[in-house]
């Protein structure tokens, strides 16, 4: 861990909590598809004096003095992001994924405008029109589903709904969808009906940056992403768009949605983008996908049902009905065995949202620890042993011990 001498001496109460969380992260297997381990340089950048500064506005157009040096931090982050994703314009100020999406809608839409997106329980995100989210309250979302048989997005259905509903924007990019996305076809459909194209690559940005998945940035009008999932940067987000929308996006982020940017986080974004530009990052991205495909194969051989039958990215949704277990019970059981996952709905879930039928598994954090196929096979075995021993505390404790042994051979990068 970094040197936390001051923290440990002056606030031992909080320091103790952080130390316990560090130990948990070191000794448990992290398979929540939206998490990752940042590098030490990313962690260090977040802990700098840049947090002291206020810099409302944009480089060379700030509403506060003393930003000559901060401007260079933001420009560096922007330049690296542009190179990484072949973007014409980048705004690195969004504080997180949902506020970034709010800014995108704010820039392109008026309240009440129609947007087409994927249903939440089919793999979409809350901010793509769910009724309890601002997006669903402010805008008129119409939603498509994945195909019942294939578990994949059905471009014919997307086209049919788009032609019928004539949305002003089509959003693609998901939270619990394991397949490549046909960006070209989405763009074609949007052009047919005169809709804006918006890609939300929060989950797969690192795999796109690592050149292992298709990049929508050169094609779409606007693209948002978080920086902390497969991209392995600090918690935060950014928006990329065509130059002709640059002013609208910038205005929507500030003063539209936010006050001052978090300059220390933007510095850490610059560090993470720098890391992602290094050829080593492609190897990580490749391994993430190899690990996910390995896990799918192994779980299928153990008779787990995988939604869509496989994966092209870092994640998969497992239908736990194939083992007569609810997603919630599976999540709690795996937690006892030292494996963090999250419960997830499956398409057309017969069970209620608090007790959904699936779990979502991701392999990006395991790849960041250096784990490869051999370890993934072992982890699949632990998962299966835990699920078949639901309620048997001693047995689960035993697996937890084996998980800990495995973890100790693969220290977390930010420890
Ligand atoms: C995670 C995610 C977000 C939101 O990110 P937060 O930083 O948690 O607000 C937005 N869109 C998609 C598709 C996501 O998966």
PDB file of C-alpha atoms in Angstrom, residues 82-263:
ATOM      1  CA  UNK A  82      -8.436  11.371 -28.094  1.00  0.00           C
ATOM      2  CA  UNK A  83      -5.540   9.219 -29.192  1.00  0.00           C
ATOM      3  CA  UNK A  84      -6.836   6.155 -27.346  1.00  0.00           C
ATOM      4  CA  UNK A  85     -10.321   6.212 -28.877  1.00  0.00           C
ATOM      5  CA  UNK A  86      -9.720   8.210 -32.099  1.00  0.00           C
ATOM      6  CA  UNK A  87     -12.070  10.886 -30.778  1.00  0.00           C
ATOM      7  CA  UNK A  88     -12.554  14.332 -32.326  1.00  0.00           C
ATOM      8  CA  UNK A  89     -13.548  15.934 -29.027  1.00  0.00           C
ATOM      9  CA  UNK A  90     -13.318  14.766 -25.418  1.00  0.00           C
ATOM     10  CA  UNK A  91     -14.746  16.139 -22.176  1.00  0.00           C
ATOM     11  CA  UNK A  92     -13.031  14.501 -19.195  1.00  0.00           C
ATOM     12  CA  UNK A  93     -14.964  16.359 -16.492  1.00  0.00           C
ATOM     13  CA  UNK A  94     -18.000  14.105 -15.861  1.00  0.00           C
ATOM     14  CA  UNK A  95     -17.861  12.917 -12.265  1.00  0.00           C
ATOM     15  CA  UNK A  96     -19.317   9.487 -13.000  1.00  0.00           C
ATOM     16  CA  UNK A  97     -21.154   7.473 -15.635  1.00  0.00           C
ATOM     17  CA  UNK A  98     -24.717   8.465 -14.809  1.00  0.00           C
ATOM     18  CA  UNK A  99     -24.019  12.223 -14.697  1.00  0.00           C
ATOM     19  CA  UNK A 100     -22.130  11.831 -18.008  1.00  0.00           C
ATOM     20  CA  UNK A 101     -25.223  10.282 -19.553  1.00  0.00           C
ATOM     21  CA  UNK A 102     -27.375  13.035 -18.086  1.00  0.00           C
ATOM     22  CA  UNK A 103     -25.120  15.570 -19.823  1.00  0.00           C
ATOM     23  CA  UNK A 104     -25.406  13.687 -23.138  1.00  0.00           C
ATOM     24  CA  UNK A 105     -29.227  13.749 -22.991  1.00  0.00           C
ATOM     25  CA  UNK A 106     -29.139  17.372 -21.864  1.00  0.00           C
ATOM     26  CA  UNK A 107     -26.979  18.304 -24.877  1.00  0.00           C
ATOM     27  CA  UNK A 108     -29.026  16.489 -27.522  1.00  0.00           C
ATOM     28  CA  UNK A 109     -32.612  16.298 -26.245  1.00  0.00           C
ATOM     29  CA  UNK A 110     -35.468  18.248 -24.752  1.00  0.00           C
ATOM     30  CA  UNK A 111     -37.473  16.755 -21.880  1.00  0.00           C
ATOM     31  CA  UNK A 112     -40.112  14.458 -23.329  1.00  0.00           C
ATOM     32  CA  UNK A 113     -38.089  13.544 -26.421  1.00  0.00           C
ATOM     33  CA  UNK A 114     -38.133   9.941 -27.514  1.00  0.00           C
ATOM     34  CA  UNK A 115     -35.088   7.666 -27.068  1.00  0.00           C
ATOM     35  CA  UNK A 116     -34.686   3.997 -27.973  1.00  0.00           C
ATOM     36  CA  UNK A 117     -32.634   1.786 -25.632  1.00  0.00           C
ATOM     37  CA  UNK A 118     -32.342  -1.742 -24.263  1.00  0.00           C
ATOM     38  CA  UNK A 119     -34.505  -2.775 -21.295  1.00  0.00           C
ATOM     39  CA  UNK A 120     -32.706  -2.854 -17.927  1.00  0.00           C
ATOM     40  CA  UNK A 121     -33.563  -6.476 -17.171  1.00  0.00           C
ATOM     41  CA  UNK A 122     -32.270  -7.448 -20.617  1.00  0.00           C
ATOM     42  CA  UNK A 123     -28.834  -5.965 -19.874  1.00  0.00           C
ATOM     43  CA  UNK A 124     -29.372  -2.204 -20.173  1.00  0.00           C
ATOM     44  CA  UNK A 125     -28.442   0.441 -17.582  1.00  0.00           C
ATOM     45  CA  UNK A 126     -30.667   2.420 -15.196  1.00  0.00           C
ATOM     46  CA  UNK A 127     -29.666   5.602 -17.006  1.00  0.00           C
ATOM     47  CA  UNK A 128     -31.052   4.247 -20.283  1.00  0.00           C
ATOM     48  CA  UNK A 129     -34.642   4.995 -19.413  1.00  0.00           C
ATOM     49  CA  UNK A 130     -35.575   3.025 -16.333  1.00  0.00           C
ATOM     50  CA  UNK A 131     -38.714   4.529 -14.731  1.00  0.00           C
ATOM     51  CA  UNK A 132     -37.028   5.051 -11.310  1.00  0.00           C
ATOM     52  CA  UNK A 133     -34.086   6.901 -12.912  1.00  0.00           C
ATOM     53  CA  UNK A 134     -33.968  10.559 -14.060  1.00  0.00           C
ATOM     54  CA  UNK A 135     -33.651   9.289 -17.639  1.00  0.00           C
ATOM     55  CA  UNK A 136     -36.961   7.467 -17.507  1.00  0.00           C
ATOM     56  CA  UNK A 137     -38.642  10.389 -15.718  1.00  0.00           C
ATOM     57  CA  UNK A 138     -37.447  13.163 -18.048  1.00  0.00           C
ATOM     58  CA  UNK A 139     -37.387  11.462 -21.414  1.00  0.00           C
ATOM     59  CA  UNK A 140     -39.749   9.234 -23.293  1.00  0.00           C
ATOM     60  CA  UNK A 141     -37.849   5.966 -23.582  1.00  0.00           C
ATOM     61  CA  UNK A 142     -39.052   3.148 -25.765  1.00  0.00           C
ATOM     62  CA  UNK A 143     -37.235  -0.089 -25.199  1.00  0.00           C
ATOM     63  CA  UNK A 144     -36.233  -3.138 -27.128  1.00  0.00           C
ATOM     64  CA  UNK A 145     -35.328  -6.547 -25.762  1.00  0.00           C
ATOM     65  CA  UNK A 146     -32.862  -9.289 -26.536  1.00  0.00           C
ATOM     66  CA  UNK A 147     -34.118 -12.218 -28.623  1.00  0.00           C
ATOM     67  CA  UNK A 148     -35.751 -14.871 -26.414  1.00  0.00           C
ATOM     68  CA  UNK A 149     -34.031 -17.769 -28.150  1.00  0.00           C
ATOM     69  CA  UNK A 150     -30.544 -16.401 -28.808  1.00  0.00           C
ATOM     70  CA  UNK A 151     -30.205 -14.013 -25.846  1.00  0.00           C
ATOM     71  CA  UNK A 152     -28.662 -11.565 -28.334  1.00  0.00           C
ATOM     72  CA  UNK A 153     -29.729  -8.153 -29.559  1.00  0.00           C
ATOM     73  CA  UNK A 154     -32.070  -8.552 -32.486  1.00  0.00           C
ATOM     74  CA  UNK A 155     -31.205  -5.856 -35.039  1.00  0.00           C
ATOM     75  CA  UNK A 156     -34.400  -6.569 -36.978  1.00  0.00           C
ATOM     76  CA  UNK A 157     -36.426  -5.746 -33.889  1.00  0.00           C
ATOM     77  CA  UNK A 158     -34.361  -2.601 -33.277  1.00  0.00           C
ATOM     78  CA  UNK A 159     -35.016  -1.501 -36.875  1.00  0.00           C
ATOM     79  CA  UNK A 160     -38.729  -2.270 -36.624  1.00  0.00           C
ATOM     80  CA  UNK A 161     -39.194  -0.302 -33.391  1.00  0.00           C
ATOM     81  CA  UNK A 162     -37.023   2.550 -34.678  1.00  0.00           C
ATOM     82  CA  UNK A 163     -39.110   2.885 -37.841  1.00  0.00           C
ATOM     83  CA  UNK A 164     -42.345   2.724 -35.882  1.00  0.00           C
ATOM     84  CA  UNK A 165     -41.365   5.062 -33.032  1.00  0.00           C
ATOM     85  CA  UNK A 166     -38.991   7.482 -34.827  1.00  0.00           C
ATOM     86  CA  UNK A 167     -36.831   8.199 -31.741  1.00  0.00           C
ATOM     87  CA  UNK A 168     -34.653  11.316 -31.657  1.00  0.00           C
ATOM     88  CA  UNK A 169     -31.764   9.247 -30.269  1.00  0.00           C
ATOM     89  CA  UNK A 170     -30.746   5.590 -30.179  1.00  0.00           C
ATOM     90  CA  UNK A 171     -28.561   4.461 -27.267  1.00  0.00           C
ATOM     91  CA  UNK A 172     -26.477   1.291 -27.472  1.00  0.00           C
ATOM     92  CA  UNK A 173     -23.981  -0.116 -24.949  1.00  0.00           C
ATOM     93  CA  UNK A 174     -24.923  -2.100 -21.862  1.00  0.00           C
ATOM     94  CA  UNK A 175     -24.207  -3.296 -18.321  1.00  0.00           C
ATOM     95  CA  UNK A 176     -25.026  -6.979 -18.518  1.00  0.00           C
ATOM     96  CA  UNK A 177     -24.639  -7.988 -22.153  1.00  0.00           C
ATOM     97  CA  UNK A 178     -21.826 -10.312 -23.146  1.00  0.00           C
ATOM     98  CA  UNK A 179     -21.740  -9.920 -26.916  1.00  0.00           C
ATOM     99  CA  UNK A 180     -20.086  -7.664 -29.453  1.00  0.00           C
ATOM    100  CA  UNK A 181     -22.358  -4.825 -30.585  1.00  0.00           C
ATOM    101  CA  UNK A 182     -23.046  -4.158 -34.266  1.00  0.00           C
ATOM    102  CA  UNK A 183     -22.276  -0.413 -34.192  1.00  0.00           C
ATOM    103  CA  UNK A 184     -22.449  -0.154 -37.998  1.00  0.00           C
ATOM    104  CA  UNK A 185     -25.978  -1.512 -38.073  1.00  0.00           C
ATOM    105  CA  UNK A 186     -27.099   0.765 -35.230  1.00  0.00           C
ATOM    106  CA  UNK A 187     -25.692   3.726 -37.167  1.00  0.00           C
ATOM    107  CA  UNK A 188     -27.482   2.595 -40.335  1.00  0.00           C
ATOM    108  CA  UNK A 189     -30.814   2.291 -38.529  1.00  0.00           C
ATOM    109  CA  UNK A 190     -30.340   5.682 -36.841  1.00  0.00           C
ATOM    110  CA  UNK A 191     -29.611   7.265 -40.232  1.00  0.00           C
ATOM    111  CA  UNK A 192     -32.744   5.686 -41.711  1.00  0.00           C
ATOM    112  CA  UNK A 193     -34.926   7.379 -39.080  1.00  0.00           C
ATOM    113  CA  UNK A 194     -32.855  10.533 -38.521  1.00  0.00           C
ATOM    114  CA  UNK A 195     -31.846   9.712 -34.931  1.00  0.00           C
ATOM    115  CA  UNK A 196     -28.671  10.658 -33.053  1.00  0.00           C
ATOM    116  CA  UNK A 197     -26.365   7.758 -32.200  1.00  0.00           C
ATOM    117  CA  UNK A 198     -25.220   7.487 -28.587  1.00  0.00           C
ATOM    118  CA  UNK A 199     -22.907   4.670 -27.416  1.00  0.00           C
ATOM    119  CA  UNK A 200     -22.414   4.057 -23.689  1.00  0.00           C
ATOM    120  CA  UNK A 201     -19.247   1.947 -23.475  1.00  0.00           C
ATOM    121  CA  UNK A 202     -18.948   2.142 -19.656  1.00  0.00           C
ATOM    122  CA  UNK A 203     -18.254  -1.581 -19.381  1.00  0.00           C
ATOM    123  CA  UNK A 204     -16.162  -2.359 -22.431  1.00  0.00           C
ATOM    124  CA  UNK A 205     -14.051   0.821 -22.829  1.00  0.00           C
ATOM    125  CA  UNK A 206     -10.875  -0.974 -21.696  1.00  0.00           C
ATOM    126  CA  UNK A 207     -11.414  -3.778 -24.196  1.00  0.00           C
ATOM    127  CA  UNK A 208     -12.011  -1.227 -26.956  1.00  0.00           C
ATOM    128  CA  UNK A 209      -8.954   0.796 -25.916  1.00  0.00           C
ATOM    129  CA  UNK A 210      -6.978  -2.471 -25.888  1.00  0.00           C
ATOM    130  CA  UNK A 211      -8.089  -3.071 -29.501  1.00  0.00           C
ATOM    131  CA  UNK A 212      -9.982  -6.272 -28.679  1.00  0.00           C
ATOM    132  CA  UNK A 213     -13.491  -4.993 -29.451  1.00  0.00           C
ATOM    133  CA  UNK A 214     -14.980  -2.689 -32.074  1.00  0.00           C
ATOM    134  CA  UNK A 215     -14.800   1.043 -31.407  1.00  0.00           C
ATOM    135  CA  UNK A 216     -17.974   3.125 -31.942  1.00  0.00           C
ATOM    136  CA  UNK A 217     -16.233   6.487 -31.397  1.00  0.00           C
ATOM    137  CA  UNK A 218     -15.322   7.222 -35.054  1.00  0.00           C
ATOM    138  CA  UNK A 219     -18.843   6.237 -36.108  1.00  0.00           C
ATOM    139  CA  UNK A 220     -21.284   7.556 -33.498  1.00  0.00           C
ATOM    140  CA  UNK A 221     -22.326  11.139 -32.737  1.00  0.00           C
ATOM    141  CA  UNK A 222     -21.523  10.800 -29.050  1.00  0.00           C
ATOM    142  CA  UNK A 223     -19.996   8.186 -26.749  1.00  0.00           C
ATOM    143  CA  UNK A 224     -19.858   8.141 -22.951  1.00  0.00           C
ATOM    144  CA  UNK A 225     -17.804   5.884 -20.741  1.00  0.00           C
ATOM    145  CA  UNK A 226     -16.894   5.405 -17.135  1.00  0.00           C
ATOM    146  CA  UNK A 227     -13.148   5.321 -16.516  1.00  0.00           C
ATOM    147  CA  UNK A 228     -13.128   2.787 -13.666  1.00  0.00           C
ATOM    148  CA  UNK A 229     -14.440  -0.462 -15.145  1.00  0.00           C
ATOM    149  CA  UNK A 230     -12.383  -2.383 -17.746  1.00  0.00           C
ATOM    150  CA  UNK A 231     -10.481   0.855 -18.492  1.00  0.00           C
ATOM    151  CA  UNK A 232      -8.907   0.574 -15.014  1.00  0.00           C
ATOM    152  CA  UNK A 233      -8.724   4.248 -14.142  1.00  0.00           C
ATOM    153  CA  UNK A 234     -10.112   6.276 -11.223  1.00  0.00           C
ATOM    154  CA  UNK A 235     -13.857   6.424 -10.588  1.00  0.00           C
ATOM    155  CA  UNK A 236     -15.222   8.887 -13.087  1.00  0.00           C
ATOM    156  CA  UNK A 237     -16.337   9.242 -16.666  1.00  0.00           C
ATOM    157  CA  UNK A 238     -15.839  11.109 -19.923  1.00  0.00           C
ATOM    158  CA  UNK A 239     -17.763  12.008 -23.050  1.00  0.00           C
ATOM    159  CA  UNK A 240     -16.395  11.789 -26.593  1.00  0.00           C
ATOM    160  CA  UNK A 241     -18.143  13.335 -29.583  1.00  0.00           C
ATOM    161  CA  UNK A 242     -17.845  14.712 -33.079  1.00  0.00           C
ATOM    162  CA  UNK A 243     -16.313  18.187 -33.212  1.00  0.00           C
ATOM    163  CA  UNK A 244     -19.653  19.688 -34.319  1.00  0.00           C
ATOM    164  CA  UNK A 245     -21.196  18.723 -30.961  1.00  0.00           C
ATOM    165  CA  UNK A 246     -18.216  19.798 -28.830  1.00  0.00           C
ATOM    166  CA  UNK A 247     -19.760  23.072 -27.648  1.00  0.00           C
ATOM    167  CA  UNK A 248     -23.113  21.472 -26.810  1.00  0.00           C
ATOM    168  CA  UNK A 249     -21.468  18.703 -24.787  1.00  0.00           C
ATOM    169  CA  UNK A 250     -19.126  21.050 -22.947  1.00  0.00           C
ATOM    170  CA  UNK A 251     -22.006  23.385 -22.080  1.00  0.00           C
ATOM    171  CA  UNK A 252     -24.153  20.474 -20.904  1.00  0.00           C
ATOM    172  CA  UNK A 253     -21.419  19.224 -18.522  1.00  0.00           C
ATOM    173  CA  UNK A 254     -20.556  22.716 -17.213  1.00  0.00           C
ATOM    174  CA  UNK A 255     -22.532  24.804 -16.384  1.00  0.00           C
ATOM    175  CA  UNK A 256     -25.411  22.465 -17.314  1.00  0.00           C
ATOM    176  CA  UNK A 257     -24.873  19.578 -14.908  1.00  0.00           C
ATOM    177  CA  UNK A 258     -21.838  20.173 -12.753  1.00  0.00           C
ATOM    178  CA  UNK A 259     -19.763  22.767 -10.973  1.00  0.00           C
ATOM    179  CA  UNK A 260     -16.004  22.357 -10.766  1.00  0.00           C
ATOM    180  CA  UNK A 261     -14.190  19.310 -12.114  1.00  0.00           C
ATOM    181  CA  UNK A 262     -12.236  17.011  -9.802  1.00  0.00           C
ATOM    182  CA  UNK A 263      -8.718  17.868 -10.948  1.00  0.00           C
TER     183      UNK A 263
END
